[in-house]
PDB file of C-alpha atoms and ligand atoms in Angstrom:
ATOM      1  CA  MET I  74       0.076  -0.026   0.067  1.00  0.00           C
ATOM      2  CA  ILE I  75       1.171   3.444  -0.934  1.00  0.00           C
ATOM      3  CA  LEU I  76       1.264   6.378   1.957  1.00  0.00           C
ATOM      4  CA  ALA I  77       1.145   9.481  -0.185  1.00  0.00           C
ATOM      5  CA  ARG I  78       1.848  12.901   1.430  1.00  0.00           C
ATOM      6  CA  THR I  79       1.573  15.151  -1.577  1.00  0.00           C
ATOM      7  CA  VAL I  80      -1.196  16.064  -3.850  1.00  0.00           C
ATOM      8  CA  LYS I  81       1.211  15.371  -6.720  1.00  0.00           C
ATOM      9  CA  GLU I  82       1.950  11.877  -5.793  1.00  0.00           C
ATOM     10  CA  VAL I  83      -1.845  11.223  -5.597  1.00  0.00           C
ATOM     11  CA  LYS I  84      -2.428  12.734  -8.897  1.00  0.00           C
ATOM     12  CA  ASP I  85       0.419  10.920 -10.620  1.00  0.00           C
ATOM     13  CA  GLN I  86      -0.570   7.521  -9.211  1.00  0.00           C
ATOM     14  CA  VAL I  87      -4.438   8.213 -10.131  1.00  0.00           C
ATOM     15  CA  ARG I  88      -3.558   8.792 -13.607  1.00  0.00           C
ATOM     16  CA  GLU I  89      -1.431   5.688 -13.878  1.00  0.00           C
ATOM     17  CA  TRP I  90      -4.397   3.741 -12.451  1.00  0.00           C
ATOM     18  CA  LYS I  91      -6.937   5.515 -15.126  1.00  0.00           C
ATOM     19  CA  LYS I  92      -4.355   4.803 -17.892  1.00  0.00           C
ATOM     20  CA  GLN I  93      -4.794   1.154 -17.146  1.00  0.00           C
ATOM     21  CA  GLY I  94      -8.645   1.552 -17.057  1.00  0.00           C
ATOM     22  CA  LEU I  95      -8.835   0.835 -13.394  1.00  0.00           C
ATOM     23  CA  SER I  96     -11.910   2.319 -11.379  1.00  0.00           C
ATOM     24  CA  VAL I  97     -10.950   4.316  -8.131  1.00  0.00           C
ATOM     25  CA  GLY I  98     -13.019   4.697  -4.920  1.00  0.00           C
ATOM     26  CA  LEU I  99     -12.208   7.325  -2.158  1.00  0.00           C
ATOM     27  CA  VAL I 100     -13.105   7.129   1.645  1.00  0.00           C
ATOM     28  CA  PRO I 101     -12.620  10.582   3.012  1.00  0.00           C
ATOM     29  CA  THR I 102     -11.616  10.414   6.862  1.00  0.00           C
ATOM     30  CA  MET I 103     -10.020  12.308   9.531  1.00  0.00           C
ATOM     31  CA  GLY I 104      -8.094   9.132  10.902  1.00  0.00           C
ATOM     32  CA  TYR I 105      -8.145   7.259  14.190  1.00  0.00           C
ATOM     33  CA  LEU I 106      -9.905   4.568  12.405  1.00  0.00           C
ATOM     34  CA  HIS I 107     -12.338   2.088  13.775  1.00  0.00           C
ATOM     35  CA  GLU I 108     -14.892  -0.361  12.315  1.00  0.00           C
ATOM     36  CA  GLY I 109     -17.313   2.462  11.320  1.00  0.00           C
ATOM     37  CA  HIS I 110     -14.366   3.653   9.042  1.00  0.00           C
ATOM     38  CA  GLN I 111     -13.490   0.281   8.210  1.00  0.00           C
ATOM     39  CA  SER I 112     -16.863  -0.661   6.830  1.00  0.00           C
ATOM     40  CA  LEU I 113     -16.631   2.329   4.380  1.00  0.00           C
ATOM     41  CA  VAL I 114     -13.323   0.862   3.301  1.00  0.00           C
ATOM     42  CA  LYS I 115     -14.445  -2.673   2.896  1.00  0.00           C
ATOM     43  CA  ARG I 116     -17.551  -1.592   0.747  1.00  0.00           C
ATOM     44  CA  ALA I 117     -15.013   0.478  -1.426  1.00  0.00           C
ATOM     45  CA  VAL I 118     -12.730  -2.234  -1.852  1.00  0.00           C
ATOM     46  CA  ALA I 119     -15.604  -4.442  -2.963  1.00  0.00           C
ATOM     47  CA  GLU I 120     -17.077  -1.877  -5.666  1.00  0.00           C
ATOM     48  CA  ASN I 121     -13.774  -0.478  -6.887  1.00  0.00           C
ATOM     49  CA  ASP I 122     -10.444  -1.568  -8.458  1.00  0.00           C
ATOM     50  CA  LYS I 123      -8.269   0.820  -6.217  1.00  0.00           C
ATOM     51  CA  VAL I 124      -9.144   2.513  -3.106  1.00  0.00           C
ATOM     52  CA  VAL I 125      -7.647   5.699  -1.753  1.00  0.00           C
ATOM     53  CA  VAL I 126      -8.411   6.531   2.050  1.00  0.00           C
ATOM     54  CA  SER I 127      -7.495  10.091   2.880  1.00  0.00           C
ATOM     55  CA  VAL I 128      -6.631  10.730   6.491  1.00  0.00           C
ATOM     56  CA  PHE I 129      -6.617  14.398   7.119  1.00  0.00           C
ATOM     57  CA  VAL I 130      -7.791  16.492  10.237  1.00  0.00           C
ATOM     58  CA  ASN I 131      -9.251  19.325   8.189  1.00  0.00           C
ATOM     59  CA  PRO I 132      -8.522  22.499  10.122  1.00  0.00           C
ATOM     60  CA  ILE I 133     -11.199  24.512   8.426  1.00  0.00           C
ATOM     61  CA  GLN I 134     -14.007  22.479   9.566  1.00  0.00           C
ATOM     62  CA  PHE I 135     -13.011  23.212  13.295  1.00  0.00           C
ATOM     63  CA  ALA I 136     -14.223  26.574  14.979  1.00  0.00           C
ATOM     64  CA  PRO I 137     -11.578  28.211  17.326  1.00  0.00           C
ATOM     65  CA  ASN I 138     -13.167  26.752  20.502  1.00  0.00           C
ATOM     66  CA  GLU I 139     -13.288  23.186  19.119  1.00  0.00           C
ATOM     67  CA  ASP I 140     -11.132  20.200  19.459  1.00  0.00           C
ATOM     68  CA  LEU I 141      -8.902  20.419  16.645  1.00  0.00           C
ATOM     69  CA  GLU I 142      -5.521  20.407  18.747  1.00  0.00           C
ATOM     70  CA  THR I 143      -6.585  17.401  20.744  1.00  0.00           C
ATOM     71  CA  TYR I 144      -8.466  15.207  17.925  1.00  0.00           C
ATOM     72  CA  PRO I 145      -6.934  11.813  18.380  1.00  0.00           C
ATOM     73  CA  ARG I 146      -4.174  10.593  15.711  1.00  0.00           C
ATOM     74  CA  ASP I 147      -2.588   7.307  14.857  1.00  0.00           C
ATOM     75  CA  LEU I 148      -1.268   7.132  11.560  1.00  0.00           C
ATOM     76  CA  GLU I 149       0.423   3.914  11.770  1.00  0.00           C
ATOM     77  CA  ALA I 150      -2.533   2.040  13.000  1.00  0.00           C
ATOM     78  CA  ASP I 151      -4.667   3.804  10.277  1.00  0.00           C
ATOM     79  CA  CYS I 152      -2.236   2.502   7.639  1.00  0.00           C
ATOM     80  CA  ALA I 153      -2.134  -0.914   9.051  1.00  0.00           C
ATOM     81  CA  LEU I 154      -6.025  -1.184   8.981  1.00  0.00           C
ATOM     82  CA  CYS I 155      -6.417   0.408   5.357  1.00  0.00           C
ATOM     83  CA  GLU I 156      -3.687  -2.199   4.318  1.00  0.00           C
ATOM     84  CA  SER I 157      -5.208  -5.079   5.982  1.00  0.00           C
ATOM     85  CA  THR I 158      -8.762  -3.909   4.477  1.00  0.00           C
ATOM     86  CA  GLY I 159      -7.337  -3.818   1.025  1.00  0.00           C
ATOM     87  CA  ALA I 160      -6.806  -0.055   0.286  1.00  0.00           C
ATOM     88  CA  ALA I 161      -4.313   0.684  -2.277  1.00  0.00           C
ATOM     89  CA  MET I 162      -3.161   4.183  -0.883  1.00  0.00           C
ATOM     90  CA  VAL I 163      -3.590   6.317   2.138  1.00  0.00           C
ATOM     91  CA  PHE I 164      -3.263   9.958   1.430  1.00  0.00           C
ATOM     92  CA  HIS I 165      -2.206  11.865   4.584  1.00  0.00           C
ATOM     93  CA  PRO I 166      -1.271  15.648   3.478  1.00  0.00           C
ATOM     94  CA  GLU I 167      -0.207  18.302   5.933  1.00  0.00           C
ATOM     95  CA  PRO I 168      -2.409  21.196   6.435  1.00  0.00           C
ATOM     96  CA  ASP I 169       0.182  23.338   4.405  1.00  0.00           C
ATOM     97  CA  GLU I 170      -0.128  20.820   1.477  1.00  0.00           C
ATOM     98  CA  MET I 171      -3.798  21.452   1.174  1.00  0.00           C
ATOM     99  CA  TYR I 172      -4.230  25.107   2.212  1.00  0.00           C
ATOM    100  CA  GLY I 173      -1.169  27.067   1.223  1.00  0.00           C
ATOM    101  CA  ASP I 174      -0.642  30.714   2.094  1.00  0.00           C
ATOM    102  CA  ASP I 175      -2.783  32.138  -1.090  1.00  0.00           C
ATOM    103  CA  PHE I 176      -5.883  29.798  -0.133  1.00  0.00           C
ATOM    104  CA  THR I 177      -8.940  31.969  -0.267  1.00  0.00           C
ATOM    105  CA  THR I 178     -11.510  29.900  -2.184  1.00  0.00           C
ATOM    106  CA  PHE I 179     -14.515  28.139  -0.278  1.00  0.00           C
ATOM    107  CA  VAL I 180     -17.294  26.031  -1.187  1.00  0.00           C
ATOM    108  CA  ASP I 181     -20.446  27.384   0.561  1.00  0.00           C
ATOM    109  CA  MET I 182     -24.099  25.893   0.802  1.00  0.00           C
ATOM    110  CA  THR I 183     -27.349  27.185   1.807  1.00  0.00           C
ATOM    111  CA  GLY I 184     -30.598  25.305   3.150  1.00  0.00           C
ATOM    112  CA  VAL I 185     -29.329  22.284   3.701  1.00  0.00           C
ATOM    113  CA  THR I 186     -26.635  23.430   6.199  1.00  0.00           C
ATOM    114  CA  LYS I 187     -29.097  25.603   8.220  1.00  0.00           C
ATOM    115  CA  GLU I 188     -30.278  23.043  10.769  1.00  0.00           C
ATOM    116  CA  LEU I 189     -28.874  20.338  12.929  1.00  0.00           C
ATOM    117  CA  CYS I 190     -24.896  20.477  13.270  1.00  0.00           C
ATOM    118  CA  GLY I 191     -25.096  23.615  10.902  1.00  0.00           C
ATOM    119  CA  LYS I 192     -26.819  25.499  13.283  1.00  0.00           C
ATOM    120  CA  SER I 193     -24.501  24.660  16.433  1.00  0.00           C
ATOM    121  CA  ARG I 194     -21.486  24.756  14.074  1.00  0.00           C
ATOM    122  CA  PRO I 195     -22.010  27.468  11.714  1.00  0.00           C
ATOM    123  CA  THR I 196     -18.834  27.215   9.646  1.00  0.00           C
ATOM    124  CA  HIS I 197     -18.320  23.629  10.006  1.00  0.00           C
ATOM    125  CA  PHE I 198     -20.214  22.506   6.554  1.00  0.00           C
ATOM    126  CA  ARG I 199     -18.272  25.355   4.688  1.00  0.00           C
ATOM    127  CA  GLY I 200     -15.009  23.488   5.704  1.00  0.00           C
ATOM    128  CA  VAL I 201     -16.391  20.104   4.961  1.00  0.00           C
ATOM    129  CA  CYS I 202     -17.515  21.107   1.696  1.00  0.00           C
ATOM    130  CA  THR I 203     -14.184  22.785   0.819  1.00  0.00           C
ATOM    131  CA  VAL I 204     -11.940  19.979   1.801  1.00  0.00           C
ATOM    132  CA  VAL I 205     -14.073  17.135   0.184  1.00  0.00           C
ATOM    133  CA  ASN I 206     -14.403  19.237  -3.145  1.00  0.00           C
ATOM    134  CA  LYS I 207     -10.616  19.411  -3.040  1.00  0.00           C
ATOM    135  CA  LEU I 208     -10.306  15.802  -2.408  1.00  0.00           C
ATOM    136  CA  PHE I 209     -12.708  15.148  -5.407  1.00  0.00           C
ATOM    137  CA  ASN I 210     -10.491  17.067  -7.687  1.00  0.00           C
ATOM    138  CA  ILE I 211      -7.187  15.611  -6.282  1.00  0.00           C
ATOM    139  CA  VAL I 212      -8.387  11.856  -6.493  1.00  0.00           C
ATOM    140  CA  THR I 213     -10.941  12.172  -9.240  1.00  0.00           C
ATOM    141  CA  PRO I 214     -12.869   8.941  -7.641  1.00  0.00           C
ATOM    142  CA  ASP I 215     -15.444   7.154  -9.696  1.00  0.00           C
ATOM    143  CA  LYS I 216     -17.125   6.588  -6.181  1.00  0.00           C
ATOM    144  CA  ALA I 217     -16.824   8.139  -2.713  1.00  0.00           C
ATOM    145  CA  TYR I 218     -18.043   6.736   0.548  1.00  0.00           C
ATOM    146  CA  PHE I 219     -19.622   8.508   3.414  1.00  0.00           C
ATOM    147  CA  GLY I 220     -21.175   7.058   6.700  1.00  0.00           C
ATOM    148  CA  GLN I 221     -24.857   7.769   7.870  1.00  0.00           C
ATOM    149  CA  LYS I 222     -23.228   8.341  10.999  1.00  0.00           C
ATOM    150  CA  ASP I 223     -22.920  11.928   9.936  1.00  0.00           C
ATOM    151  CA  ALA I 224     -26.306  12.051   8.160  1.00  0.00           C
ATOM    152  CA  GLN I 225     -26.518  15.883   7.402  1.00  0.00           C
ATOM    153  CA  GLN I 226     -22.772  15.652   6.020  1.00  0.00           C
ATOM    154  CA  LEU I 227     -24.071  12.830   3.736  1.00  0.00           C
ATOM    155  CA  ALA I 228     -27.029  14.987   2.583  1.00  0.00           C
ATOM    156  CA  VAL I 229     -24.691  17.819   2.134  1.00  0.00           C
ATOM    157  CA  ILE I 230     -22.467  15.983   0.040  1.00  0.00           C
ATOM    158  CA  ARG I 231     -24.925  14.431  -2.296  1.00  0.00           C
ATOM    159  CA  ARG I 232     -26.232  18.054  -2.689  1.00  0.00           C
ATOM    160  CA  MET I 233     -22.871  19.471  -3.504  1.00  0.00           C
ATOM    161  CA  VAL I 234     -22.318  16.792  -6.113  1.00  0.00           C
ATOM    162  CA  ARG I 235     -25.659  17.259  -7.706  1.00  0.00           C
ATOM    163  CA  ASN I 236     -25.743  21.216  -7.838  1.00  0.00           C
ATOM    164  CA  LEU I 237     -22.063  21.313  -9.050  1.00  0.00           C
ATOM    165  CA  ASN I 238     -22.449  18.554 -11.684  1.00  0.00           C
ATOM    166  CA  MET I 239     -19.618  16.337 -10.171  1.00  0.00           C
ATOM    167  CA  ASN I 240     -18.610  13.264 -11.992  1.00  0.00           C
ATOM    168  CA  LEU I 241     -18.838  10.842  -9.389  1.00  0.00           C
ATOM    169  CA  GLU I 242     -21.541   8.507  -7.335  1.00  0.00           C
ATOM    170  CA  VAL I 243     -21.510   9.382  -3.594  1.00  0.00           C
ATOM    171  CA  VAL I 244     -22.393   5.981  -1.545  1.00  0.00           C
ATOM    172  CA  GLY I 245     -24.166   6.193   1.910  1.00  0.00           C
ATOM    173  CA  CYS I 246     -23.126   3.422   4.267  1.00  0.00           C
ATOM    174  CA  PRO I 247     -24.999   2.327   7.622  1.00  0.00           C
ATOM    175  CA  ILE I 248     -23.964   3.309  11.100  1.00  0.00           C
ATOM    176  CA  ILE I 249     -21.819   0.741  12.724  1.00  0.00           C
ATOM    177  CA  ARG I 250     -22.135   0.414  16.555  1.00  0.00           C
ATOM    178  CA  GLU I 251     -20.318  -1.010  19.469  1.00  0.00           C
ATOM    179  CA  ALA I 252     -21.985  -4.116  20.933  1.00  0.00           C
ATOM    180  CA  ASP I 253     -24.036  -2.057  23.604  1.00  0.00           C
ATOM    181  CA  GLY I 254     -25.234   0.372  20.851  1.00  0.00           C
ATOM    182  CA  LEU I 255     -22.963   3.364  21.070  1.00  0.00           C
ATOM    183  CA  ALA I 256     -22.261   4.539  17.439  1.00  0.00           C
ATOM    184  CA  LYS I 257     -18.376   4.096  16.867  1.00  0.00           C
ATOM    185  CA  SER I 258     -16.622   7.478  16.655  1.00  0.00           C
ATOM    186  CA  SER I 259     -13.047   8.416  17.010  1.00  0.00           C
ATOM    187  CA  ARG I 260     -14.388  10.899  19.713  1.00  0.00           C
ATOM    188  CA  ASN I 261     -15.418   8.140  22.112  1.00  0.00           C
ATOM    189  CA  THR I 262     -11.718   8.020  23.154  1.00  0.00           C
ATOM    190  CA  TYR I 263     -12.399  11.220  25.076  1.00  0.00           C
ATOM    191  CA  LEU I 264     -14.912   9.562  27.312  1.00  0.00           C
ATOM    192  CA  SER I 265     -13.931   8.646  30.803  1.00  0.00           C
ATOM    193  CA  ALA I 266     -15.209   5.184  32.152  1.00  0.00           C
ATOM    194  CA  GLU I 267     -18.340   6.909  33.565  1.00  0.00           C
ATOM    195  CA  GLU I 268     -18.955   9.115  30.624  1.00  0.00           C
ATOM    196  CA  ARG I 269     -18.583   6.074  28.372  1.00  0.00           C
ATOM    197  CA  LYS I 270     -21.674   4.562  30.535  1.00  0.00           C
ATOM    198  CA  ALA I 271     -23.436   7.696  30.494  1.00  0.00           C
ATOM    199  CA  ALA I 272     -22.985   8.123  26.528  1.00  0.00           C
ATOM    200  CA  LEU I 273     -25.284   5.067  26.181  1.00  0.00           C
ATOM    201  CA  VAL I 274     -28.283   7.534  26.544  1.00  0.00           C
ATOM    202  CA  LEU I 275     -27.733   8.506  22.795  1.00  0.00           C
ATOM    203  CA  SER I 276     -28.215   5.174  21.173  1.00  0.00           C
ATOM    204  CA  LYS I 277     -31.005   4.242  23.736  1.00  0.00           C
ATOM    205  CA  ALA I 278     -32.901   7.331  22.732  1.00  0.00           C
ATOM    206  CA  ILE I 279     -32.337   6.561  19.188  1.00  0.00           C
ATOM    207  CA  PHE I 280     -33.410   3.077  19.664  1.00  0.00           C
ATOM    208  CA  LEU I 281     -36.624   4.419  21.658  1.00  0.00           C
ATOM    209  CA  GLY I 282     -37.668   6.930  18.717  1.00  0.00           C
ATOM    210  CA  GLU I 283     -37.160   3.812  16.217  1.00  0.00           C
ATOM    211  CA  LYS I 284     -39.427   1.777  18.136  1.00  0.00           C
ATOM    212  CA  MET I 285     -42.274   4.469  18.575  1.00  0.00           C
ATOM    213  CA  ILE I 286     -42.337   4.872  14.752  1.00  0.00           C
ATOM    214  CA  LYS I 287     -42.301   1.078  14.041  1.00  0.00           C
ATOM    215  CA  ASP I 288     -45.056   0.765  16.528  1.00  0.00           C
ATOM    216  CA  GLY I 289     -47.367   3.457  14.637  1.00  0.00           C
ATOM    217  CA  GLU I 290     -46.447   6.923  16.135  1.00  0.00           C
ATOM    218  CA  ARG I 291     -46.752   9.340  13.388  1.00  0.00           C
ATOM    219  CA  ASP I 292     -46.411  12.663  15.292  1.00  0.00           C
ATOM    220  CA  GLY I 293     -42.769  13.576  15.322  1.00  0.00           C
ATOM    221  CA  ASP I 294     -42.901  15.908  18.187  1.00  0.00           C
ATOM    222  CA  LYS I 295     -44.144  13.075  20.475  1.00  0.00           C
ATOM    223  CA  VAL I 296     -41.087  11.043  19.404  1.00  0.00           C
ATOM    224  CA  LEU I 297     -38.791  14.023  20.128  1.00  0.00           C
ATOM    225  CA  ALA I 298     -40.345  14.624  23.335  1.00  0.00           C
ATOM    226  CA  ALA I 299     -40.045  10.983  24.521  1.00  0.00           C
ATOM    227  CA  MET I 300     -36.486  10.877  23.441  1.00  0.00           C
ATOM    228  CA  THR I 301     -35.661  14.228  24.938  1.00  0.00           C
ATOM    229  CA  GLN I 302     -37.039  13.036  28.042  1.00  0.00           C
ATOM    230  CA  LEU I 303     -34.955   9.900  28.211  1.00  0.00           C
ATOM    231  CA  ILE I 304     -31.584  11.898  27.637  1.00  0.00           C
ATOM    232  CA  GLU I 305     -32.546  14.456  30.117  1.00  0.00           C
ATOM    233  CA  SER I 306     -32.754  11.424  32.924  1.00  0.00           C
ATOM    234  CA  GLU I 307     -28.975  11.032  32.381  1.00  0.00           C
ATOM    235  CA  PRO I 308     -27.182  13.646  34.563  1.00  0.00           C
ATOM    236  CA  LEU I 309     -24.070  13.809  32.638  1.00  0.00           C
ATOM    237  CA  ALA I 310     -25.779  14.369  29.312  1.00  0.00           C
ATOM    238  CA  LYS I 311     -26.567  17.871  28.045  1.00  0.00           C
ATOM    239  CA  ILE I 312     -28.632  18.160  24.785  1.00  0.00           C
ATOM    240  CA  ASP I 313     -27.268  20.290  21.700  1.00  0.00           C
ATOM    241  CA  TYR I 314     -30.356  19.422  19.770  1.00  0.00           C
ATOM    242  CA  VAL I 315     -32.830  16.653  19.223  1.00  0.00           C
ATOM    243  CA  GLU I 316     -34.805  17.229  15.760  1.00  0.00           C
ATOM    244  CA  MET I 317     -36.662  15.819  12.872  1.00  0.00           C
ATOM    245  CA  VAL I 318     -35.934  16.965   9.530  1.00  0.00           C
ATOM    246  CA  LYS I 319     -37.081  16.012   5.993  1.00  0.00           C
ATOM    247  CA  TRP I 320     -34.570  13.302   4.461  1.00  0.00           C
ATOM    248  CA  ASP I 321     -32.714  14.638   2.517  1.00  0.00           C
ATOM    249  CA  SER I 322     -33.547  18.320   2.226  1.00  0.00           C
ATOM    250  CA  ILE I 323     -32.950  18.721   6.102  1.00  0.00           C
ATOM    251  CA  GLU I 324     -35.957  21.165   6.351  1.00  0.00           C
ATOM    252  CA  ILE I 325     -37.716  20.856  10.028  1.00  0.00           C
ATOM    253  CA  HIS I 326     -40.325  18.701   9.908  1.00  0.00           C
ATOM    254  CA  HIS I 327     -43.324  17.555  12.411  1.00  0.00           C
ATOM    255  CA  GLN I 328     -45.327  14.448  10.903  1.00  0.00           C
ATOM    256  CA  ILE I 329     -43.775  10.959   9.684  1.00  0.00           C
ATOM    257  CA  ASP I 330     -45.552  11.154   6.375  1.00  0.00           C
ATOM    258  CA  CYS I 331     -42.274  11.184   4.180  1.00  0.00           C
ATOM    259  CA  PRO I 332     -38.628  10.023   4.793  1.00  0.00           C
ATOM    260  CA  VAL I 333     -37.498  11.715   7.609  1.00  0.00           C
ATOM    261  CA  LEU I 334     -34.135  11.784   9.740  1.00  0.00           C
ATOM    262  CA  ILE I 335     -34.249  12.110  13.579  1.00  0.00           C
ATOM    263  CA  ALA I 336     -30.746  13.316  14.722  1.00  0.00           C
ATOM    264  CA  ILE I 337     -29.152  14.166  18.128  1.00  0.00           C
ATOM    265  CA  ALA I 338     -26.146  15.763  19.228  1.00  0.00           C
ATOM    266  CA  VAL I 339     -25.575  15.509  22.940  1.00  0.00           C
ATOM    267  CA  TYR I 340     -22.541  16.572  25.311  1.00  0.00           C
ATOM    268  CA  ILE I 341     -21.517  14.147  27.584  1.00  0.00           C
ATOM    269  CA  GLY I 342     -19.119  15.876  29.964  1.00  0.00           C
ATOM    270  CA  LYS I 343     -17.067  18.015  27.468  1.00  0.00           C
ATOM    271  CA  THR I 344     -17.404  15.538  24.455  1.00  0.00           C
ATOM    272  CA  ARG I 345     -19.951  16.354  21.696  1.00  0.00           C
ATOM    273  CA  LEU I 346     -21.642  13.028  20.181  1.00  0.00           C
ATOM    274  CA  ILE I 347     -23.888  12.743  17.360  1.00  0.00           C
ATOM    275  CA  ASP I 348     -26.502   9.877  16.566  1.00  0.00           C
ATOM    276  CA  ASN I 349     -29.431   9.217  14.315  1.00  0.00           C
ATOM    277  CA  PHE I 350     -31.970   7.164  12.240  1.00  0.00           C
ATOM    278  CA  ILE I 351     -34.112   7.686   9.142  1.00  0.00           C
ATOM    279  CA  ALA I 352     -37.588   6.645   9.232  1.00  0.00           C
ATOM    280  CA  GLU I 353     -39.849   6.240   6.141  1.00  0.00           C
TER     281      GLU I 353
HETATM  282  P1  LIG B 447     -14.571  10.959  10.527  1.00  0.00           P
HETATM  283  O1  LIG B 447     -13.136  10.452  10.466  1.00  0.00           O
HETATM  284  O2  LIG B 447     -15.032  11.106  11.600  1.00  0.00           O
HETATM  285  O3  LIG B 447     -14.657  12.249   9.422  1.00  0.00           O
HETATM  286  O4  LIG B 447     -15.531   9.867   9.663  1.00  0.00           O
HETATM  287  C1  LIG B 447     -15.067   9.560   7.870  1.00  0.00           C
HETATM  288  C2  LIG B 447     -16.330   9.103   7.510  1.00  0.00           C
HETATM  289  O5  LIG B 447     -16.505   7.734   8.379  1.00  0.00           O
HETATM  290  C3  LIG B 447     -17.611   9.702   7.506  1.00  0.00           C
HETATM  291  O6  LIG B 447     -18.177   9.494   6.107  1.00  0.00           O
HETATM  292  C4  LIG B 447     -18.461   9.269   8.681  1.00  0.00           C
HETATM  293  O7  LIG B 447     -19.631   9.427   8.672  1.00  0.00           O
HETATM  294  C5  LIG B 447     -18.078   7.757   8.658  1.00  0.00           C
HETATM  295  N1  LIG B 447     -18.135   7.162   9.840  1.00  0.00           N
HETATM  296  C6  LIG B 447     -17.825   7.569  11.213  1.00  0.00           C
HETATM  297  N2  LIG B 447     -18.173   6.745  12.057  1.00  0.00           N
HETATM  298  C7  LIG B 447     -18.683   5.833  11.542  1.00  0.00           C
HETATM  299  C8  LIG B 447     -19.843   4.844  12.265  1.00  0.00           C
HETATM  300  N3  LIG B 447     -19.594   4.505  13.331  1.00  0.00           N
HETATM  301  N4  LIG B 447     -20.594   4.011  11.114  1.00  0.00           N
HETATM  302  C9  LIG B 447     -20.494   4.350   9.923  1.00  0.00           C
HETATM  303  N5  LIG B 447     -19.753   5.374   9.231  1.00  0.00           N
HETATM  304  C10 LIG B 447     -19.078   6.075  10.251  1.00  0.00           C
END
């Protein structure tokens, strides 16, 4: 497996692959990879001749008060996971390689970025769209893989690809969970033993909402109220949002009469965790 650190290395290698008629899949990540990321890499390996995994903690998607400095990193373990899963290349640029001194161009989006994480993190999706656009231009993948764990991000990227007529397919992949239900996340590493137990309240709320809808509830506000009550019963939990939106326009919606996304963001201590489900 190749470890590339420069844009040129990636472009030269991809050009060679394309000359040979090989298809290319891309899995963008911020590293500290776990089985959630691995499920994307596996799917990409099954559906493409060559798979590039980008490992880049993208500074421009973090606000000044967020965890850019402390975000967990382990390139060696990431490379081992990618290699054993069948990836052909890990792309791990330094921030300077991606954002030179003259960097002033950003990809911005309205509407779909307004609610949920876009509301709590107003500059986040501008950073995500910009870096993903750059990665698409560098790797020119046939397919790119994103997890439903970050459901709004998946909707945002799909919209960007459609709106800007980009030449690739976006593949959404299901949420991978720990055995007890907690959605796998690189940020779970921030949790103390006590917080790790408390964090279970997120997936419990998700499963409760899912069951209510499966049992026939069609009033979204009732579902959100029950989920909110459950989360508030956990002393270490502080709600950022518990919302229902149309999938995939991300507009606030109240009745379960079309595909909806129910999404939550909850602080457990200082750690902000997200989870969600889609109901039809
Ligand atoms: P991140 O490194 O957190 O930026 O995530 C990189 C990609 O992996 C994103 O498309 C995420 O949605 C996806 N991902 C992260 N955690 C999970 C998970 N538990 N299940 C499925 N996909 C995930």
